[in-house]
Coordinates of C-alpha atoms and ligand atoms in Angstrom, one line a residue:
X1 CA 114.4 70.3 147.4
X2 CA 117.4 71.5 145.4
X3 CA 120.1 69.1 144.3
X4 CA 123.3 69.0 142.2
X5 CA 123.9 65.5 141.1
X6 CA 127.6 65.0 140.2
X7 CA 128.2 61.9 138.1
X8 CA 131.8 60.8 138.8
X9 CA 131.3 57.9 136.3
X10 CA 130.9 60.5 133.6
X11 CA 134.0 62.3 134.9
X12 CA 136.0 59.1 134.6
X13 CA 134.5 58.6 131.1
X14 CA 135.5 62.1 130.0
X15 CA 139.1 61.6 131.2
X16 CA 139.3 58.3 129.3
X17 CA 137.8 60.0 126.2
X18 CA 140.3 62.8 126.4
X19 CA 143.2 60.4 127.0
X20 CA 142.3 58.4 123.9
X21 CA 142.2 61.7 121.9
X22 CA 145.6 63.0 123.1
X23 CA 147.5 59.7 123.1
X24 CA 147.4 59.1 119.4
X25 CA 151.1 59.7 118.6
X26 CA 152.8 59.6 122.0
X27 CA 152.0 59.3 125.6
X28 CA 150.7 62.7 126.8
X29 CA 150.1 63.2 130.5
X30 CA 146.9 64.8 131.8
X31 CA 146.7 67.4 134.5
X32 CA 143.2 67.5 135.8
X33 CA 142.2 71.1 136.9
X34 CA 140.2 71.0 140.1
X35 CA 140.5 74.7 141.1
X36 CA 137.4 76.7 142.2
X37 CA 135.9 73.7 144.0
X38 CA 136.4 71.7 140.8
X39 CA 134.4 74.2 138.8
X40 CA 131.6 73.9 141.3
X41 CA 131.5 70.1 141.2
X42 CA 133.2 69.5 144.6
X43 CA 137.0 69.6 144.7
X44 CA 137.7 66.7 147.1
X45 CA 135.3 64.2 145.6
X46 CA 136.5 65.1 142.1
X47 CA 140.2 64.9 143.0
X48 CA 139.7 61.6 144.8
X49 CA 138.1 60.1 141.7
X50 CA 140.7 61.5 139.4
X51 CA 143.4 60.1 141.6
X52 CA 141.7 56.6 141.5
X53 CA 141.6 57.0 137.7
X54 CA 145.4 57.5 137.7
X55 CA 145.5 61.2 136.8
X56 CA 149.1 62.4 136.3
X57 CA 148.8 65.8 138.0
X58 CA 146.0 67.8 139.7
X59 CA 146.0 71.5 139.0
X60 CA 144.8 74.3 141.4
X61 CA 145.1 78.0 141.3
X62 CA 146.4 78.7 144.8
X63 CA 148.1 77.1 147.7
X64 CA 144.9 77.1 149.9
X65 CA 143.4 74.7 147.4
X66 CA 146.6 72.6 147.4
X67 CA 146.5 72.5 151.2
X68 CA 142.9 71.3 151.2
X69 CA 143.8 68.5 148.8
X70 CA 146.8 67.3 150.9
X71 CA 144.7 67.6 154.1
X72 CA 142.2 65.3 152.6
X73 CA 144.8 62.7 151.9
X74 CA 145.3 63.3 148.2
X75 CA 148.8 62.1 147.3
X76 CA 148.9 62.8 143.5
X77 CA 151.3 65.4 142.1
X78 CA 149.7 68.9 142.5
X79 CA 150.6 72.0 140.7
X80 CA 149.6 75.5 142.0
X81 CA 150.2 78.6 139.9
X82 CA 148.7 81.7 141.5
X83 CA 150.7 82.9 144.5
X84 CA 150.1 85.6 147.0
X85 CA 153.3 87.6 147.9
X86 CA 152.9 86.2 151.5
X87 CA 152.3 82.6 150.6
X88 CA 153.9 80.0 152.7
X89 CA 156.1 78.0 150.4
X90 CA 157.5 76.0 153.2
X91 CA 154.2 74.2 153.5
X92 CA 154.2 73.6 149.7
X93 CA 157.7 72.2 149.5
X94 CA 157.2 70.1 152.6
X95 CA 154.0 68.6 151.2
X96 CA 155.4 68.1 147.7
X97 CA 153.3 70.7 145.9
X98 CA 154.8 71.7 142.6
X99 CA 155.0 75.4 142.3
X100 CA 154.7 77.7 139.2
X101 CA 157.4 80.3 139.2
X102 CA 156.4 83.6 137.6
X103 CA 159.1 85.9 138.9
X104 CA 162.5 86.1 140.5
X105 CA 160.9 87.0 143.8
X106 CA 158.9 83.8 143.8
X107 CA 162.0 81.8 143.0
X108 CA 163.9 83.4 145.8
X109 CA 161.1 82.7 148.3
X110 CA 160.8 79.1 147.1
X111 CA 164.6 78.6 147.4
X112 CA 164.5 79.9 151.0
X113 CA 161.8 77.4 151.8
X114 CA 163.9 74.7 150.3
X115 CA 166.9 75.8 152.3
X116 CA 164.9 75.8 155.5
X117 CA 163.7 72.2 154.9
X118 CA 166.9 70.9 153.3
X119 CA 164.7 69.6 150.5
X120 CA 164.5 70.6 146.8
X121 CA 161.4 72.3 145.6
X122 CA 159.7 71.2 142.3
X123 CA 159.0 74.1 140.1
X124 CA 157.4 74.8 136.7
X125 CA 158.6 78.0 135.0
X126 CA 155.6 80.0 133.9
X127 CA 156.1 82.0 130.8
X128 CA 153.8 84.8 129.6
X129 CA 153.6 84.1 125.9
X130 CA 150.8 86.6 125.3
X131 CA 148.0 86.3 127.8
X132 CA 149.2 89.1 130.0
X133 CA 148.4 87.4 133.2
X134 CA 151.1 85.7 135.4
X135 CA 154.4 84.3 134.0
X136 CA 157.6 86.0 133.0
X137 CA 157.8 87.8 129.8
X138 CA 160.3 86.6 127.2
X139 CA 162.4 89.7 128.0
X140 CA 162.6 88.8 131.7
X141 CA 163.1 85.2 130.9
X142 CA 166.9 85.2 130.3
X143 CA 167.7 86.6 133.8
X144 CA 165.2 84.3 135.5
X145 CA 166.7 81.3 133.6
X146 CA 170.2 82.2 135.0
X147 CA 168.7 82.3 138.5
X148 CA 166.9 79.0 138.1
X149 CA 170.1 77.3 136.8
X150 CA 172.0 78.3 139.9
X151 CA 169.1 77.2 142.1
X152 CA 169.2 73.8 140.3
X153 CA 173.0 73.5 140.6
X154 CA 172.8 74.2 144.3
X155 CA 170.1 71.5 144.8
X156 CA 167.4 73.9 145.8
X157 CA 165.0 73.3 143.0
X158 CA 164.1 70.7 140.4
X159 CA 162.7 72.0 137.2
X160 CA 159.7 69.7 136.8
X161 CA 158.1 71.8 134.1
X162 CA 157.8 74.9 131.9
X163 CA 154.4 76.1 130.9
X164 CA 152.2 78.9 129.5
X165 CA 148.5 79.5 128.8
X166 CA 146.8 80.5 125.6
X167 CA 144.5 83.5 125.3
X168 CA 142.1 81.6 122.9
X169 CA 141.6 84.8 120.9
X170 CA 141.9 83.3 117.5
X171 CA 144.1 80.9 115.5
X172 CA 146.6 83.5 114.6
X173 CA 147.1 84.7 118.1
X174 CA 147.3 81.1 119.5
X175 CA 149.9 80.1 116.9
X176 CA 152.0 83.2 117.8
X177 CA 151.9 82.0 121.4
X178 CA 152.9 78.5 120.5
X179 CA 155.9 79.9 118.6
X180 CA 156.8 82.1 121.6
X181 CA 156.5 79.1 123.9
X182 CA 158.9 77.1 121.7
X183 CA 161.3 80.0 121.8
X184 CA 161.1 80.1 125.6
X185 CA 161.8 76.3 125.7
X186 CA 164.9 76.7 123.4
X187 CA 166.2 79.5 125.7
X188 CA 165.7 77.3 128.7
X189 CA 167.5 74.4 127.1
X190 CA 170.3 76.7 126.0
X191 CA 170.6 77.7 129.6
X192 CA 171.2 74.1 130.5
X193 CA 167.7 73.3 131.9
X194 CA 165.6 70.3 131.1
X195 CA 162.0 69.4 132.0
X196 CA 159.9 66.4 132.9
X197 CA 156.8 68.1 131.3
X198 CA 156.3 71.0 129.0
X199 CA 152.7 72.1 128.9
X200 CA 150.7 74.8 127.2
X201 CA 147.1 73.8 126.3
X202 CA 143.9 73.8 128.3
X203 CA 140.8 72.0 127.0
X204 CA 140.3 74.3 123.9
X205 CA 144.0 74.3 122.8
X206 CA 144.2 70.5 123.4
X207 CA 141.3 69.9 121.0
X208 CA 142.4 72.6 118.5
X209 CA 146.2 72.2 118.3
X210 CA 147.5 68.6 118.3
X211 CA 151.0 69.9 117.7
X212 CA 151.0 71.8 121.0
X213 CA 150.3 69.0 123.5
X214 CA 154.0 68.5 124.4
X215 CA 154.3 66.1 127.4
X216 CA 151.2 67.2 129.2
X217 CA 147.8 68.9 128.7
X218 CA 145.8 70.7 131.4
X219 CA 142.2 69.8 131.3
X220 CA 139.4 71.5 133.2
X221 CA 136.1 72.0 131.5
X222 CA 136.4 69.0 129.2
X223 CA 136.7 66.7 132.2
X224 CA 133.4 68.2 133.4
X225 CA 131.8 67.1 130.2
X226 CA 131.5 70.6 128.7
X227 CA 132.8 72.1 125.5
X228 CA 135.4 74.9 125.8
X229 CA 134.0 76.4 122.6
X230 CA 130.9 78.5 122.4
X231 CA 129.1 76.2 120.0
X232 CA 128.0 73.5 122.4
X233 CA 129.9 70.6 120.8
X234 CA 130.5 68.5 123.9
X235 CA 128.5 65.6 122.6
X236 CA 130.4 65.6 119.3
X237 CA 133.6 65.1 121.3
X238 CA 132.0 62.2 123.3
X239 CA 132.0 64.3 126.5
X240 CA 129.2 63.7 129.1
X241 CA 127.9 66.3 131.5
X242 CA 129.0 65.7 135.1
X243 CA 126.7 68.1 136.8
X244 CA 122.9 68.0 136.8
X245 CA 120.9 70.7 138.6
X246 CA 117.4 69.8 139.8
X247 CA 114.8 71.0 142.2
X248 CA 111.2 70.0 143.2
X249 CA 108.1 71.9 142.5
X250 CA 107.0 73.1 146.0
X251 CA 103.6 74.6 145.1
X252 CA 101.2 75.0 142.2
X253 CA 98.2 77.2 141.9
X254 CA 95.5 78.0 139.4
X255 CA 95.3 81.8 138.7
X256 CA 93.1 83.9 136.4
X257 CA 94.2 85.9 133.3
X258 CA 96.0 89.1 134.0
X259 CA 97.8 88.1 137.1
X260 CA 101.3 89.8 137.6
X261 CA 104.0 87.2 138.5
X262 CA 107.1 87.8 140.6
X263 CA 109.0 91.1 141.2
X264 CA 108.4 93.8 138.7
X265 CA 105.7 91.9 136.9
X266 CA 107.9 91.0 133.9
X267 CA 105.2 88.5 133.2
X268 CA 101.4 88.7 133.4
X269 CA 99.3 85.6 132.8
X270 CA 97.7 85.8 129.3
X271 CA 94.8 83.5 130.4
X272 CA 93.7 81.3 133.2
X273 CA 96.7 79.1 133.9
X274 CA 98.8 77.1 136.5
X275 CA 101.8 78.6 138.2
X276 CA 104.5 76.3 139.6
X277 CA 106.9 77.5 142.3
X278 CA 110.5 76.3 142.2
X279 CA 112.8 76.9 145.2
X280 CA 116.0 77.9 143.4
X281 CA 117.2 81.5 143.1
X282 CA 120.3 83.6 142.4
X283 CA 121.5 82.6 145.9
X284 CA 122.0 79.1 144.4
X285 CA 123.8 80.7 141.4
X286 CA 120.9 80.8 139.0
X287 CA 121.7 84.0 137.0
X288 CA 119.1 86.7 137.6
X289 CA 119.7 88.0 134.1
X290 CA 118.4 84.7 132.7
X291 CA 114.9 85.8 133.8
X292 CA 112.5 85.6 130.8
X293 CA 115.0 83.5 128.8
X294 CA 116.2 80.4 130.7
X295 CA 114.3 77.2 130.1
X296 CA 113.6 74.4 132.6
X297 CA 112.3 70.8 132.0
X298 CA 109.3 69.6 134.0
X299 CA 108.0 66.1 133.2
X300 CA 109.9 66.2 129.9
X301 CA 108.4 69.5 128.8
X302 CA 110.3 72.7 128.4
X303 CA 109.1 75.9 130.0
X304 CA 110.6 79.3 129.9
X305 CA 111.1 81.1 133.2
X306 CA 109.1 84.1 132.0
X307 CA 109.1 86.1 135.3
X308 CA 111.9 87.5 137.5
X309 CA 114.2 85.0 139.1
X310 CA 114.4 86.0 142.8
X311 CA 117.0 85.2 145.6
X312 CA 115.3 81.9 146.7
X313 CA 112.8 81.0 144.0
X314 CA 111.2 81.4 140.6
X315 CA 107.8 80.8 139.1
X316 CA 107.0 78.9 135.9
X317 CA 103.7 79.2 134.0
X318 CA 103.0 75.6 133.1
X319 CA 99.6 76.3 131.4
X320 CA 97.3 73.3 131.6
X321 CA 100.1 70.8 131.9
X322 CA 99.7 68.3 134.7
X323 CA 102.3 69.5 137.2
X324 CA 102.0 68.9 140.9
X325 CA 104.1 69.6 144.0
X326 CA 107.0 67.1 144.2
X327 CA 107.5 67.0 140.5
X328 CA 111.1 67.2 139.4
X329 CA 112.4 70.4 137.7
X330 CA 115.6 70.0 135.7
X331 CA 117.6 73.3 135.4
X332 CA 120.4 71.8 133.3
X333 CA 122.6 68.8 132.8
X334 CA 120.7 66.5 130.4
X335 CA 121.1 65.9 126.7
X336 CA 118.4 68.3 125.7
X337 CA 119.0 71.0 128.3
X338 CA 122.6 71.7 128.9
X339 CA 124.7 74.2 130.9
X340 CA 125.4 75.8 127.6
X341 CA 121.6 76.6 127.2
X342 CA 121.5 78.3 130.5
X343 CA 124.8 80.1 129.7
X344 CA 123.2 81.4 126.5
X345 CA 120.2 82.6 128.4
X346 CA 122.4 84.5 130.8
X347 CA 124.8 85.7 128.1
X348 CA 127.8 83.9 129.7
X349 CA 129.8 80.7 129.3
X350 CA 129.1 77.2 130.5
X351 CA 132.2 77.5 132.8
X352 CA 130.6 80.3 134.8
X353 CA 127.3 78.4 135.1
X354 CA 128.7 75.3 136.7
X355 CA 131.3 77.1 138.8
X356 CA 128.8 79.5 140.4
X357 CA 126.3 76.7 141.4
X358 CA 126.2 76.5 145.2
X359 CA 124.0 78.2 147.8
X360 CA 121.6 75.8 149.3
X361 CA 121.9 73.1 146.7
X362 CA 122.9 69.8 148.2
X363 CA 125.4 67.7 146.3
X364 CA 124.9 64.0 145.6
X365 CA 127.7 61.9 144.1
X366 CA 126.8 59.0 141.8
X367 CA 128.8 56.8 139.4
Ligands
LIG401 C1 141.8 77.0 134.5 C2 143.0 76.7 133.8 C3 143.1 75.6 133.0 C4 141.9 74.8 132.5 O1 141.2 75.4 131.5 P1 139.9 74.6 130.8 O2 139.6 75.6 129.7 O3 138.9 74.5 131.8 O4 140.4 73.3 130.3 C5 144.3 75.2 132.4 N1 145.4 76.0 132.7 C6 145.4 77.1 133.5 C7 146.6 77.8 133.8 C8 144.2 77.5 134.1 O5 144.1 78.6 134.9

């Protein structure tokens, strides 16, 4: 009745496309970001496939996500970067989860976990170069570097990486962040530290700044076949959508002119027409504010959802087109109807569209 089809073949193809793009001058590693249920695509299925495809690292926001991956038997390197003050770093160190370090307190707690296990923790120093989220500022960096150096010397931590994240505000702001990141790296090296991977860019920065790929890039949205830019250029980059959202028409009916349709009568039939009922609503993540703007495809024809999207369902005026119960309705995920189109209708970004899909959709994995 409602289905998200996740094409893992397209995921693998996007990884290969991005690898070709970044490996022009030197070998650049790829961290595949699978946080937030792999942007709604299904974290375990996506992580398993990326592991099969030889991904260098998997990236998650928090340790709960890392734990779910390890429990499912994922053995790839995993980096987690968003920690609660009470997070159990013993679990992380024991199960070889690389940890971002954004503060002295985190370093201290990670070192304690390492002491308890008699095993060094792998850390990536997170530097705030101008996003204002987590990470140490350049002012705090010097003292943290001293602490990291002594933790390295006493065998408590291994400095696997140093990283930061761009604000994607504009070229000038991004270049200023790249310069700050280089400054942070120089400071760390002057403090006697070295790193397996320095990494800064997500999908957008990876495509925009070839000079800032260092030893690794962190890719989320591009692996899911979507463009990180607002101009819907995924196809131009050779990226293929991984998620397709569909449903079946559950009822059709012939109604006269002047009938009010759905809550609030945002739409009244201009003439005698056929209404088709589709069992997807905002409970599935279809944005309510896309009412009167979003388009769907039924039998290769586009129709606007002119009435109010409800919790469980919406209605489409299909005119005199031949539409019958059981026909497939495509919400997004094809060449001529993309997540970007729905994002535009809802005044948001493609990231939010795929990530919020859930509710009563069933997921089918192909490819
Ligand atoms: C989510 C995230 C990414 C991935 O971003 P995309 O734009 O989806 O490629 C990379 N790095 C960090 C730190 C993130 O939080």
